[in-house]
Amino acid sequence: MMKSLQLHSTHNTIFALRVSSLFFLFSSLTSHGHPIKAHIFIYAGCSQEKYQPGSTFEGNLNSFLSSVVSSSSQVSYNGFAVGNGSSTPQEGTIYGLFQCRGDLRTIDCSKCIESAVNQISLVCPYSYGASLQLEGCYVRYEHMDFLGKIDTSLRYKKCSKSVSNDVEFFRRRDDVLADMESATGFRVGSSGLVGGFAQCLGDLSPTDCTSCLADAVGKLKSLCGSAAAADVFLAQCYAQYWASGYYDLSSDSSSEDQAGKTVAIIVGVLAGLAVMIVLLSFCRKAMG
């Protein structure tokens, strides 16, 4: 179901945070009562080009974000085209999408998307293009039509500490990764004590999905080597694996981690200052 949107060509700067970051931590529950940290911030990308407050683009962006939240209560993926009709100025058009992890219940998907929508404007204020990945969901919008166009650029990686020469582990890991590589949507796999996830965005064809995941699996092996657990997020798909008992949240991740931490701290400080200013303003009015 396509709704109306568009964007300009934007250059994204990727800010990555470790999965263990304390930036916007929430949790949701599965139907079995076990916690899923679906709302944990993973990475964000923001265009360098900015729109003006009160512009047509801002109005269409608000419409897009509202539609994303509303749609997530019914489906786990949707693409949008907002303001791309002949009566709308080209600078106001937006293309965007959202997607939840395939194993999330509808209610948890909706909560995750709502959290992502609340965060994306804080992390990427006045940006003509932005993407935000949480543990359980993803939101992206641009000023040009990117939907369905293959993009396997690396957005985020996280590699745990290496394991010793454990032949059985690597055999199990390779079995899981081979299974992930052949997915055409969302897949959960396991072999012994090794498990994994893989998923493509819903705008990819089955062939392009398989191609994207093959690239993601290749990067898992080349970038993370003998890591006991690893995550690789490309622009349109991701693959993850882990060994029971090995997942180390303090492990190495992409080189953008420090930049991401800085962004998180700045956003937090600015938000706190904004709250203080508002409170002081109310206090002055009350006293005056």
PDB file of C-alpha atoms in Angstrom:
ATOM      1  CA  MET A   1       0.000   0.000   0.000  1.00  0.00           C
ATOM      2  CA  MET A   2       1.746   3.137  -1.252  1.00  0.00           C
ATOM      3  CA  LYS A   3       0.825   6.534   0.154  1.00  0.00           C
ATOM      4  CA  SER A   4       1.873   9.866  -1.374  1.00  0.00           C
ATOM      5  CA  LEU A   5       5.887  11.300  -0.830  1.00  0.00           C
ATOM      6  CA  GLN A   6       9.518  12.488  -2.340  1.00  0.00           C
ATOM      7  CA  LEU A   7      13.124  13.815  -1.590  1.00  0.00           C
ATOM      8  CA  HIS A   8      16.259  15.597  -3.036  1.00  0.00           C
ATOM      9  CA  SER A   9      19.480  13.816  -3.329  1.00  0.00           C
ATOM     10  CA  THR A  10      20.978  13.858   0.148  1.00  0.00           C
ATOM     11  CA  HIS A  11      24.330  12.941   1.543  1.00  0.00           C
ATOM     12  CA  ASN A  12      23.893  10.946   4.752  1.00  0.00           C
ATOM     13  CA  THR A  13      26.298  11.144   7.667  1.00  0.00           C
ATOM     14  CA  ILE A  14      25.973   7.971   9.705  1.00  0.00           C
ATOM     15  CA  PHE A  15      26.072   8.180  13.462  1.00  0.00           C
ATOM     16  CA  ALA A  16      26.491   4.770  15.100  1.00  0.00           C
ATOM     17  CA  LEU A  17      25.972   3.826  18.712  1.00  0.00           C
ATOM     18  CA  ARG A  18      26.756   0.612  20.458  1.00  0.00           C
ATOM     19  CA  VAL A  19      23.790  -1.568  21.194  1.00  0.00           C
ATOM     20  CA  SER A  20      24.712  -1.164  24.850  1.00  0.00           C
ATOM     21  CA  SER A  21      24.289   2.639  24.682  1.00  0.00           C
ATOM     22  CA  LEU A  22      22.023   4.197  27.268  1.00  0.00           C
ATOM     23  CA  PHE A  23      20.494   6.433  24.575  1.00  0.00           C
ATOM     24  CA  PHE A  24      16.685   5.976  24.516  1.00  0.00           C
ATOM     25  CA  LEU A  25      16.523   2.617  26.281  1.00  0.00           C
ATOM     26  CA  PHE A  26      13.132   0.988  26.519  1.00  0.00           C
ATOM     27  CA  SER A  27      11.849  -2.576  26.476  1.00  0.00           C
ATOM     28  CA  SER A  28       8.809  -4.402  25.177  1.00  0.00           C
ATOM     29  CA  LEU A  29       7.459  -7.864  25.869  1.00  0.00           C
ATOM     30  CA  THR A  30       6.924 -10.859  23.639  1.00  0.00           C
ATOM     31  CA  SER A  31       3.786 -12.955  23.855  1.00  0.00           C
ATOM     32  CA  HIS A  32       5.748 -15.287  26.137  1.00  0.00           C
ATOM     33  CA  GLY A  33       6.527 -12.515  28.600  1.00  0.00           C
ATOM     34  CA  HIS A  34      10.255 -12.382  27.812  1.00  0.00           C
ATOM     35  CA  PRO A  35      11.739  -8.915  27.274  1.00  0.00           C
ATOM     36  CA  ILE A  36      12.732  -7.803  23.768  1.00  0.00           C
ATOM     37  CA  LYS A  37      14.879  -4.672  23.735  1.00  0.00           C
ATOM     38  CA  ALA A  38      13.120  -3.545  20.554  1.00  0.00           C
ATOM     39  CA  HIS A  39      13.575   0.163  21.296  1.00  0.00           C
ATOM     40  CA  ILE A  40      17.360   0.202  21.751  1.00  0.00           C
ATOM     41  CA  PHE A  41      19.002   2.780  19.467  1.00  0.00           C
ATOM     42  CA  ILE A  42      21.484   1.304  16.969  1.00  0.00           C
ATOM     43  CA  TYR A  43      22.287   3.996  14.409  1.00  0.00           C
ATOM     44  CA  ALA A  44      20.968   7.070  12.620  1.00  0.00           C
ATOM     45  CA  GLY A  45      21.854   8.824   9.385  1.00  0.00           C
ATOM     46  CA  CYS A  46      21.080  12.501   8.740  1.00  0.00           C
ATOM     47  CA  SER A  47      21.316  14.523   5.517  1.00  0.00           C
ATOM     48  CA  GLN A  48      23.481  17.626   5.556  1.00  0.00           C
ATOM     49  CA  GLU A  49      20.833  19.550   3.623  1.00  0.00           C
ATOM     50  CA  LYS A  50      18.255  21.214   5.887  1.00  0.00           C
ATOM     51  CA  TYR A  51      14.707  22.424   5.293  1.00  0.00           C
ATOM     52  CA  GLN A  52      13.229  25.640   6.655  1.00  0.00           C
ATOM     53  CA  PRO A  53      10.727  25.613   9.543  1.00  0.00           C
ATOM     54  CA  GLY A  54       7.204  26.173   8.268  1.00  0.00           C
ATOM     55  CA  SER A  55       8.069  24.961   4.757  1.00  0.00           C
ATOM     56  CA  THR A  56       5.924  22.657   2.637  1.00  0.00           C
ATOM     57  CA  PHE A  57       8.447  19.908   3.274  1.00  0.00           C
ATOM     58  CA  GLU A  58       7.990  20.188   7.040  1.00  0.00           C
ATOM     59  CA  GLY A  59       4.219  19.850   6.692  1.00  0.00           C
ATOM     60  CA  ASN A  60       4.567  16.791   4.469  1.00  0.00           C
ATOM     61  CA  LEU A  61       7.164  15.296   6.813  1.00  0.00           C
ATOM     62  CA  ASN A  62       4.768  15.618   9.745  1.00  0.00           C
ATOM     63  CA  SER A  63       2.092  13.949   7.618  1.00  0.00           C
ATOM     64  CA  PHE A  64       4.487  11.137   6.713  1.00  0.00           C
ATOM     65  CA  LEU A  65       5.530  10.507  10.319  1.00  0.00           C
ATOM     66  CA  SER A  66       1.902  10.508  11.452  1.00  0.00           C
ATOM     67  CA  SER A  67       1.013   8.008   8.710  1.00  0.00           C
ATOM     68  CA  VAL A  68       3.935   5.789   9.717  1.00  0.00           C
ATOM     69  CA  VAL A  69       2.705   5.562  13.317  1.00  0.00           C
ATOM     70  CA  SER A  70      -0.882   4.927  12.226  1.00  0.00           C
ATOM     71  CA  SER A  71       0.069   2.291   9.651  1.00  0.00           C
ATOM     72  CA  SER A  72       2.340   0.393  12.073  1.00  0.00           C
ATOM     73  CA  SER A  73      -0.710  -0.607  14.113  1.00  0.00           C
ATOM     74  CA  GLN A  74      -1.871  -2.655  11.116  1.00  0.00           C
ATOM     75  CA  VAL A  75       1.186  -3.810   9.132  1.00  0.00           C
ATOM     76  CA  SER A  76       4.882  -4.353   9.842  1.00  0.00           C
ATOM     77  CA  TYR A  77       6.084  -2.679   6.624  1.00  0.00           C
ATOM     78  CA  ASN A  78       4.830   0.154   4.427  1.00  0.00           C
ATOM     79  CA  GLY A  79       6.225   2.534   1.833  1.00  0.00           C
ATOM     80  CA  PHE A  80       5.008   6.100   1.291  1.00  0.00           C
ATOM     81  CA  ALA A  81       5.068   8.833  -1.326  1.00  0.00           C
ATOM     82  CA  VAL A  82       3.883  12.131   0.184  1.00  0.00           C
ATOM     83  CA  GLY A  83       3.321  15.301  -1.799  1.00  0.00           C
ATOM     84  CA  ASN A  84       4.516  13.956  -5.144  1.00  0.00           C
ATOM     85  CA  GLY A  85       1.402  15.091  -7.041  1.00  0.00           C
ATOM     86  CA  SER A  86       1.535  17.722  -9.785  1.00  0.00           C
ATOM     87  CA  SER A  87      -0.017  20.327  -7.478  1.00  0.00           C
ATOM     88  CA  THR A  88       2.760  20.063  -4.864  1.00  0.00           C
ATOM     89  CA  PRO A  89       6.104  21.917  -5.263  1.00  0.00           C
ATOM     90  CA  GLN A  90       8.912  19.440  -5.907  1.00  0.00           C
ATOM     91  CA  GLU A  91      10.821  20.652  -2.852  1.00  0.00           C
ATOM     92  CA  GLY A  92       7.954  19.416  -0.659  1.00  0.00           C
ATOM     93  CA  THR A  93       7.905  15.801  -1.777  1.00  0.00           C
ATOM     94  CA  ILE A  94       8.996  12.902   0.454  1.00  0.00           C
ATOM     95  CA  TYR A  95       9.608   9.187  -0.038  1.00  0.00           C
ATOM     96  CA  GLY A  96       9.813   6.991   3.023  1.00  0.00           C
ATOM     97  CA  LEU A  97       9.176   3.665   4.662  1.00  0.00           C
ATOM     98  CA  PHE A  98       9.107   1.856   7.971  1.00  0.00           C
ATOM     99  CA  GLN A  99       9.656  -1.762   8.886  1.00  0.00           C
ATOM    100  CA  CYS A 100       9.577  -3.856  12.052  1.00  0.00           C
ATOM    101  CA  ARG A 101      11.549  -6.976  12.801  1.00  0.00           C
ATOM    102  CA  GLY A 102       9.637  -9.978  11.553  1.00  0.00           C
ATOM    103  CA  ASP A 103       9.131 -11.606  14.958  1.00  0.00           C
ATOM    104  CA  LEU A 104       7.554  -8.579  16.671  1.00  0.00           C
ATOM    105  CA  ARG A 105       3.875  -8.658  17.537  1.00  0.00           C
ATOM    106  CA  THR A 106       1.792  -5.894  15.984  1.00  0.00           C
ATOM    107  CA  ILE A 107       1.466  -4.048  19.302  1.00  0.00           C
ATOM    108  CA  ASP A 108       5.233  -4.171  19.886  1.00  0.00           C
ATOM    109  CA  CYS A 109       5.883  -3.103  16.303  1.00  0.00           C
ATOM    110  CA  SER A 110       3.636  -0.082  16.763  1.00  0.00           C
ATOM    111  CA  LYS A 111       5.341   0.904  20.029  1.00  0.00           C
ATOM    112  CA  CYS A 112       8.780   0.566  18.440  1.00  0.00           C
ATOM    113  CA  ILE A 113       7.809   2.698  15.436  1.00  0.00           C
ATOM    114  CA  GLU A 114       6.284   5.343  17.680  1.00  0.00           C
ATOM    115  CA  SER A 115       9.562   5.490  19.613  1.00  0.00           C
ATOM    116  CA  ALA A 116      11.564   5.763  16.364  1.00  0.00           C
ATOM    117  CA  VAL A 117       9.338   8.565  15.047  1.00  0.00           C
ATOM    118  CA  ASN A 118       9.697  10.475  18.328  1.00  0.00           C
ATOM    119  CA  GLN A 119      13.483  10.181  18.102  1.00  0.00           C
ATOM    120  CA  ILE A 120      14.193  10.838  14.430  1.00  0.00           C
ATOM    121  CA  SER A 121      13.391  14.569  14.589  1.00  0.00           C
ATOM    122  CA  LEU A 122      15.569  14.957  17.681  1.00  0.00           C
ATOM    123  CA  VAL A 123      18.534  13.110  16.195  1.00  0.00           C
ATOM    124  CA  CYS A 124      18.164  14.666  12.710  1.00  0.00           C
ATOM    125  CA  PRO A 125      16.503  18.075  13.190  1.00  0.00           C
ATOM    126  CA  TYR A 126      15.337  19.825   9.986  1.00  0.00           C
ATOM    127  CA  SER A 127      16.997  17.172   7.781  1.00  0.00           C
ATOM    128  CA  TYR A 128      15.822  16.601   4.204  1.00  0.00           C
ATOM    129  CA  GLY A 129      16.698  12.945   4.657  1.00  0.00           C
ATOM    130  CA  ALA A 130      17.050  10.713   7.719  1.00  0.00           C
ATOM    131  CA  SER A 131      17.123   7.081   8.764  1.00  0.00           C
ATOM    132  CA  LEU A 132      16.908   5.613  12.241  1.00  0.00           C
ATOM    133  CA  GLN A 133      17.424   1.982  13.224  1.00  0.00           C
ATOM    134  CA  LEU A 134      16.265   0.608  16.553  1.00  0.00           C
ATOM    135  CA  GLU A 135      16.727  -2.983  17.642  1.00  0.00           C
ATOM    136  CA  GLY A 136      13.230  -3.906  16.495  1.00  0.00           C
ATOM    137  CA  CYS A 137      12.299  -1.399  13.792  1.00  0.00           C
ATOM    138  CA  TYR A 138      13.501   1.063  11.153  1.00  0.00           C
ATOM    139  CA  VAL A 139      12.253   4.383   9.722  1.00  0.00           C
ATOM    140  CA  ARG A 140      13.665   6.264   6.737  1.00  0.00           C
ATOM    141  CA  TYR A 141      12.628   9.226   4.587  1.00  0.00           C
ATOM    142  CA  GLU A 142      14.367  11.042   1.720  1.00  0.00           C
ATOM    143  CA  HIS A 143      13.799  13.895  -0.715  1.00  0.00           C
ATOM    144  CA  MET A 144      14.226  11.542  -3.696  1.00  0.00           C
ATOM    145  CA  ASP A 145      12.717   8.198  -4.636  1.00  0.00           C
ATOM    146  CA  PHE A 146      14.937   5.484  -3.128  1.00  0.00           C
ATOM    147  CA  LEU A 147      12.263   2.803  -2.773  1.00  0.00           C
ATOM    148  CA  GLY A 148      13.187  -0.522  -4.354  1.00  0.00           C
ATOM    149  CA  LYS A 149      16.620   0.664  -5.485  1.00  0.00           C
ATOM    150  CA  ILE A 150      19.364  -1.678  -4.325  1.00  0.00           C
ATOM    151  CA  ASP A 151      21.809  -0.151  -1.834  1.00  0.00           C
ATOM    152  CA  THR A 152      24.246  -2.356   0.072  1.00  0.00           C
ATOM    153  CA  SER A 153      26.336   0.386   1.666  1.00  0.00           C
ATOM    154  CA  LEU A 154      27.449  -0.369   5.222  1.00  0.00           C
ATOM    155  CA  ARG A 155      25.547   1.586   7.864  1.00  0.00           C
ATOM    156  CA  TYR A 156      26.642  -0.116  11.083  1.00  0.00           C
ATOM    157  CA  LYS A 157      28.673  -3.055  12.323  1.00  0.00           C
ATOM    158  CA  LYS A 158      29.304  -4.546  15.735  1.00  0.00           C
ATOM    159  CA  CYS A 159      31.760  -7.343  16.448  1.00  0.00           C
ATOM    160  CA  SER A 160      32.235  -9.095  19.777  1.00  0.00           C
ATOM    161  CA  LYS A 161      35.559 -10.336  21.065  1.00  0.00           C
ATOM    162  CA  SER A 162      37.077 -13.210  19.131  1.00  0.00           C
ATOM    163  CA  VAL A 163      36.754 -16.818  20.237  1.00  0.00           C
ATOM    164  CA  SER A 164      39.578 -19.322  20.378  1.00  0.00           C
ATOM    165  CA  ASN A 165      40.081 -21.861  17.614  1.00  0.00           C
ATOM    166  CA  ASP A 166      36.759 -23.591  18.172  1.00  0.00           C
ATOM    167  CA  VAL A 167      36.185 -25.686  15.066  1.00  0.00           C
ATOM    168  CA  GLU A 168      32.687 -26.703  16.151  1.00  0.00           C
ATOM    169  CA  PHE A 169      31.635 -23.084  16.728  1.00  0.00           C
ATOM    170  CA  PHE A 170      32.785 -21.963  13.299  1.00  0.00           C
ATOM    171  CA  ARG A 171      31.045 -24.923  11.654  1.00  0.00           C
ATOM    172  CA  ARG A 172      27.817 -24.029  13.435  1.00  0.00           C
ATOM    173  CA  ARG A 173      28.236 -20.349  12.637  1.00  0.00           C
ATOM    174  CA  ASP A 174      28.771 -21.021   8.955  1.00  0.00           C
ATOM    175  CA  ASP A 175      25.657 -23.231   8.892  1.00  0.00           C
ATOM    176  CA  VAL A 176      23.603 -20.385  10.367  1.00  0.00           C
ATOM    177  CA  LEU A 177      25.073 -17.795   8.001  1.00  0.00           C
ATOM    178  CA  ALA A 178      24.423 -20.017   4.980  1.00  0.00           C
ATOM    179  CA  ASP A 179      20.794 -20.213   6.067  1.00  0.00           C
ATOM    180  CA  MET A 180      20.629 -16.442   6.579  1.00  0.00           C
ATOM    181  CA  GLU A 181      22.150 -15.837   3.148  1.00  0.00           C
ATOM    182  CA  SER A 182      19.331 -17.645   1.374  1.00  0.00           C
ATOM    183  CA  ALA A 183      16.519 -15.692   3.088  1.00  0.00           C
ATOM    184  CA  THR A 184      14.083 -13.623   1.022  1.00  0.00           C
ATOM    185  CA  GLY A 185      12.495 -11.673   3.881  1.00  0.00           C
ATOM    186  CA  PHE A 186      12.895 -12.278   7.620  1.00  0.00           C
ATOM    187  CA  ARG A 187      14.586 -15.406   8.913  1.00  0.00           C
ATOM    188  CA  VAL A 188      15.612 -16.813  12.281  1.00  0.00           C
ATOM    189  CA  GLY A 189      18.100 -19.683  12.240  1.00  0.00           C
ATOM    190  CA  SER A 190      20.072 -21.775  14.695  1.00  0.00           C
ATOM    191  CA  SER A 191      22.599 -24.569  14.768  1.00  0.00           C
ATOM    192  CA  GLY A 192      23.488 -25.936  18.162  1.00  0.00           C
ATOM    193  CA  LEU A 193      24.197 -22.991  20.436  1.00  0.00           C
ATOM    194  CA  VAL A 194      24.635 -20.525  17.555  1.00  0.00           C
ATOM    195  CA  GLY A 195      21.647 -18.436  16.464  1.00  0.00           C
ATOM    196  CA  GLY A 196      21.036 -15.703  13.941  1.00  0.00           C
ATOM    197  CA  PHE A 197      18.626 -13.187  12.403  1.00  0.00           C
ATOM    198  CA  ALA A 198      18.434 -11.814   8.883  1.00  0.00           C
ATOM    199  CA  GLN A 199      15.964  -9.433   7.262  1.00  0.00           C
ATOM    200  CA  CYS A 200      15.530  -7.311   4.144  1.00  0.00           C
ATOM    201  CA  LEU A 201      13.451  -4.197   3.730  1.00  0.00           C
ATOM    202  CA  GLY A 202      10.070  -4.855   2.200  1.00  0.00           C
ATOM    203  CA  ASP A 203      10.795  -2.739  -0.896  1.00  0.00           C
ATOM    204  CA  LEU A 204      13.332  -5.282  -2.205  1.00  0.00           C
ATOM    205  CA  SER A 205      12.465  -8.070  -4.632  1.00  0.00           C
ATOM    206  CA  PRO A 206      13.324 -11.638  -3.503  1.00  0.00           C
ATOM    207  CA  THR A 207      16.327 -11.662  -5.844  1.00  0.00           C
ATOM    208  CA  ASP A 208      17.656  -8.322  -4.574  1.00  0.00           C
ATOM    209  CA  CYS A 209      17.024  -9.412  -0.992  1.00  0.00           C
ATOM    210  CA  THR A 210      19.123 -12.553  -1.438  1.00  0.00           C
ATOM    211  CA  SER A 211      21.866 -10.484  -3.071  1.00  0.00           C
ATOM    212  CA  CYS A 212      21.826  -7.946  -0.225  1.00  0.00           C
ATOM    213  CA  LEU A 213      21.999 -10.651   2.445  1.00  0.00           C
ATOM    214  CA  ALA A 214      24.859 -12.378   0.645  1.00  0.00           C
ATOM    215  CA  ASP A 215      26.740  -9.083   0.864  1.00  0.00           C
ATOM    216  CA  ALA A 216      25.832  -8.698   4.560  1.00  0.00           C
ATOM    217  CA  VAL A 217      27.012 -12.220   5.387  1.00  0.00           C
ATOM    218  CA  GLY A 218      30.239 -11.606   3.472  1.00  0.00           C
ATOM    219  CA  LYS A 219      30.842  -8.461   5.513  1.00  0.00           C
ATOM    220  CA  LEU A 220      30.101 -10.323   8.758  1.00  0.00           C
ATOM    221  CA  LYS A 221      32.915 -12.732   7.937  1.00  0.00           C
ATOM    222  CA  SER A 222      35.381 -10.197   6.540  1.00  0.00           C
ATOM    223  CA  LEU A 223      34.837  -7.419   9.085  1.00  0.00           C
ATOM    224  CA  CYS A 224      34.230  -9.461  12.222  1.00  0.00           C
ATOM    225  CA  GLY A 225      36.399 -12.518  11.503  1.00  0.00           C
ATOM    226  CA  SER A 226      36.283 -14.935  14.428  1.00  0.00           C
ATOM    227  CA  ALA A 227      33.920 -12.862  16.591  1.00  0.00           C
ATOM    228  CA  ALA A 228      31.603 -14.871  18.827  1.00  0.00           C
ATOM    229  CA  ALA A 229      28.764 -12.508  17.877  1.00  0.00           C
ATOM    230  CA  ALA A 230      28.370  -9.947  15.140  1.00  0.00           C
ATOM    231  CA  ASP A 231      25.828  -7.557  13.624  1.00  0.00           C
ATOM    232  CA  VAL A 232      26.040  -5.960  10.175  1.00  0.00           C
ATOM    233  CA  PHE A 233      23.435  -3.474   8.974  1.00  0.00           C
ATOM    234  CA  LEU A 234      23.472  -2.465   5.319  1.00  0.00           C
ATOM    235  CA  ALA A 235      21.159   0.181   3.863  1.00  0.00           C
ATOM    236  CA  GLN A 236      18.471  -2.372   2.953  1.00  0.00           C
ATOM    237  CA  CYS A 237      19.174  -5.519   4.946  1.00  0.00           C
ATOM    238  CA  TYR A 238      20.961  -6.832   8.006  1.00  0.00           C
ATOM    239  CA  ALA A 239      22.365 -10.086   9.349  1.00  0.00           C
ATOM    240  CA  GLN A 240      23.322 -11.046  12.896  1.00  0.00           C
ATOM    241  CA  TYR A 241      24.659 -14.125  14.649  1.00  0.00           C
ATOM    242  CA  TRP A 242      25.640 -14.953  18.207  1.00  0.00           C
ATOM    243  CA  ALA A 243      26.914 -17.852  20.269  1.00  0.00           C
ATOM    244  CA  SER A 244      25.198 -18.640  23.526  1.00  0.00           C
ATOM    245  CA  GLY A 245      27.185 -17.181  26.392  1.00  0.00           C
ATOM    246  CA  TYR A 246      29.520 -15.229  24.117  1.00  0.00           C
ATOM    247  CA  TYR A 247      27.600 -12.050  23.356  1.00  0.00           C
ATOM    248  CA  ASP A 248      29.601  -9.183  24.847  1.00  0.00           C
ATOM    249  CA  LEU A 249      27.905  -5.783  24.840  1.00  0.00           C
ATOM    250  CA  SER A 250      31.200  -4.062  25.569  1.00  0.00           C
ATOM    251  CA  SER A 251      32.787  -5.404  22.381  1.00  0.00           C
ATOM    252  CA  ASP A 252      34.174  -3.472  19.453  1.00  0.00           C
ATOM    253  CA  SER A 253      31.855  -1.867  16.924  1.00  0.00           C
ATOM    254  CA  SER A 254      32.146   0.470  13.942  1.00  0.00           C
ATOM    255  CA  SER A 255      34.488   3.439  13.913  1.00  0.00           C
ATOM    256  CA  GLU A 256      31.546   5.813  14.047  1.00  0.00           C
ATOM    257  CA  ASP A 257      30.707   4.756  17.616  1.00  0.00           C
ATOM    258  CA  GLN A 258      32.428   7.702  19.252  1.00  0.00           C
ATOM    259  CA  ALA A 259      30.656  10.157  16.939  1.00  0.00           C
ATOM    260  CA  GLY A 260      27.391   8.486  17.807  1.00  0.00           C
ATOM    261  CA  LYS A 261      28.041   8.799  21.511  1.00  0.00           C
ATOM    262  CA  THR A 262      28.822  12.475  21.060  1.00  0.00           C
ATOM    263  CA  VAL A 263      25.546  13.007  19.190  1.00  0.00           C
ATOM    264  CA  ALA A 264      23.603  11.204  21.914  1.00  0.00           C
ATOM    265  CA  ILE A 265      25.196  13.330  24.633  1.00  0.00           C
ATOM    266  CA  ILE A 266      24.573  16.590  22.733  1.00  0.00           C
ATOM    267  CA  VAL A 267      20.938  15.706  22.062  1.00  0.00           C
ATOM    268  CA  GLY A 268      20.438  14.796  25.718  1.00  0.00           C
ATOM    269  CA  VAL A 269      22.026  18.012  26.963  1.00  0.00           C
ATOM    270  CA  LEU A 270      20.024  20.177  24.545  1.00  0.00           C
ATOM    271  CA  ALA A 271      16.791  18.436  25.507  1.00  0.00           C
ATOM    272  CA  GLY A 272      17.549  19.030  29.180  1.00  0.00           C
ATOM    273  CA  LEU A 273      18.317  22.706  28.574  1.00  0.00           C
ATOM    274  CA  ALA A 274      15.104  23.126  26.598  1.00  0.00           C
ATOM    275  CA  VAL A 275      13.085  21.692  29.475  1.00  0.00           C
ATOM    276  CA  MET A 276      14.846  23.995  31.961  1.00  0.00           C
ATOM    277  CA  ILE A 277      14.171  27.061  29.790  1.00  0.00           C
ATOM    278  CA  VAL A 278      10.491  26.223  29.548  1.00  0.00           C
ATOM    279  CA  LEU A 279      10.221  25.650  33.306  1.00  0.00           C
ATOM    280  CA  LEU A 280      12.020  28.898  34.080  1.00  0.00           C
ATOM    281  CA  SER A 281       9.709  30.732  31.693  1.00  0.00           C
ATOM    282  CA  PHE A 282       6.641  29.343  33.478  1.00  0.00           C
ATOM    283  CA  CYS A 283       8.127  30.226  36.848  1.00  0.00           C
ATOM    284  CA  ARG A 284       8.788  33.820  35.784  1.00  0.00           C
ATOM    285  CA  LYS A 285       5.236  34.171  34.487  1.00  0.00           C
ATOM    286  CA  ALA A 286       3.818  32.733  37.692  1.00  0.00           C
ATOM    287  CA  MET A 287       5.926  35.056  39.833  1.00  0.00           C
ATOM    288  CA  GLY A 288       5.222  38.063  37.589  1.00  0.00           C
TER     289      GLY A 288
END
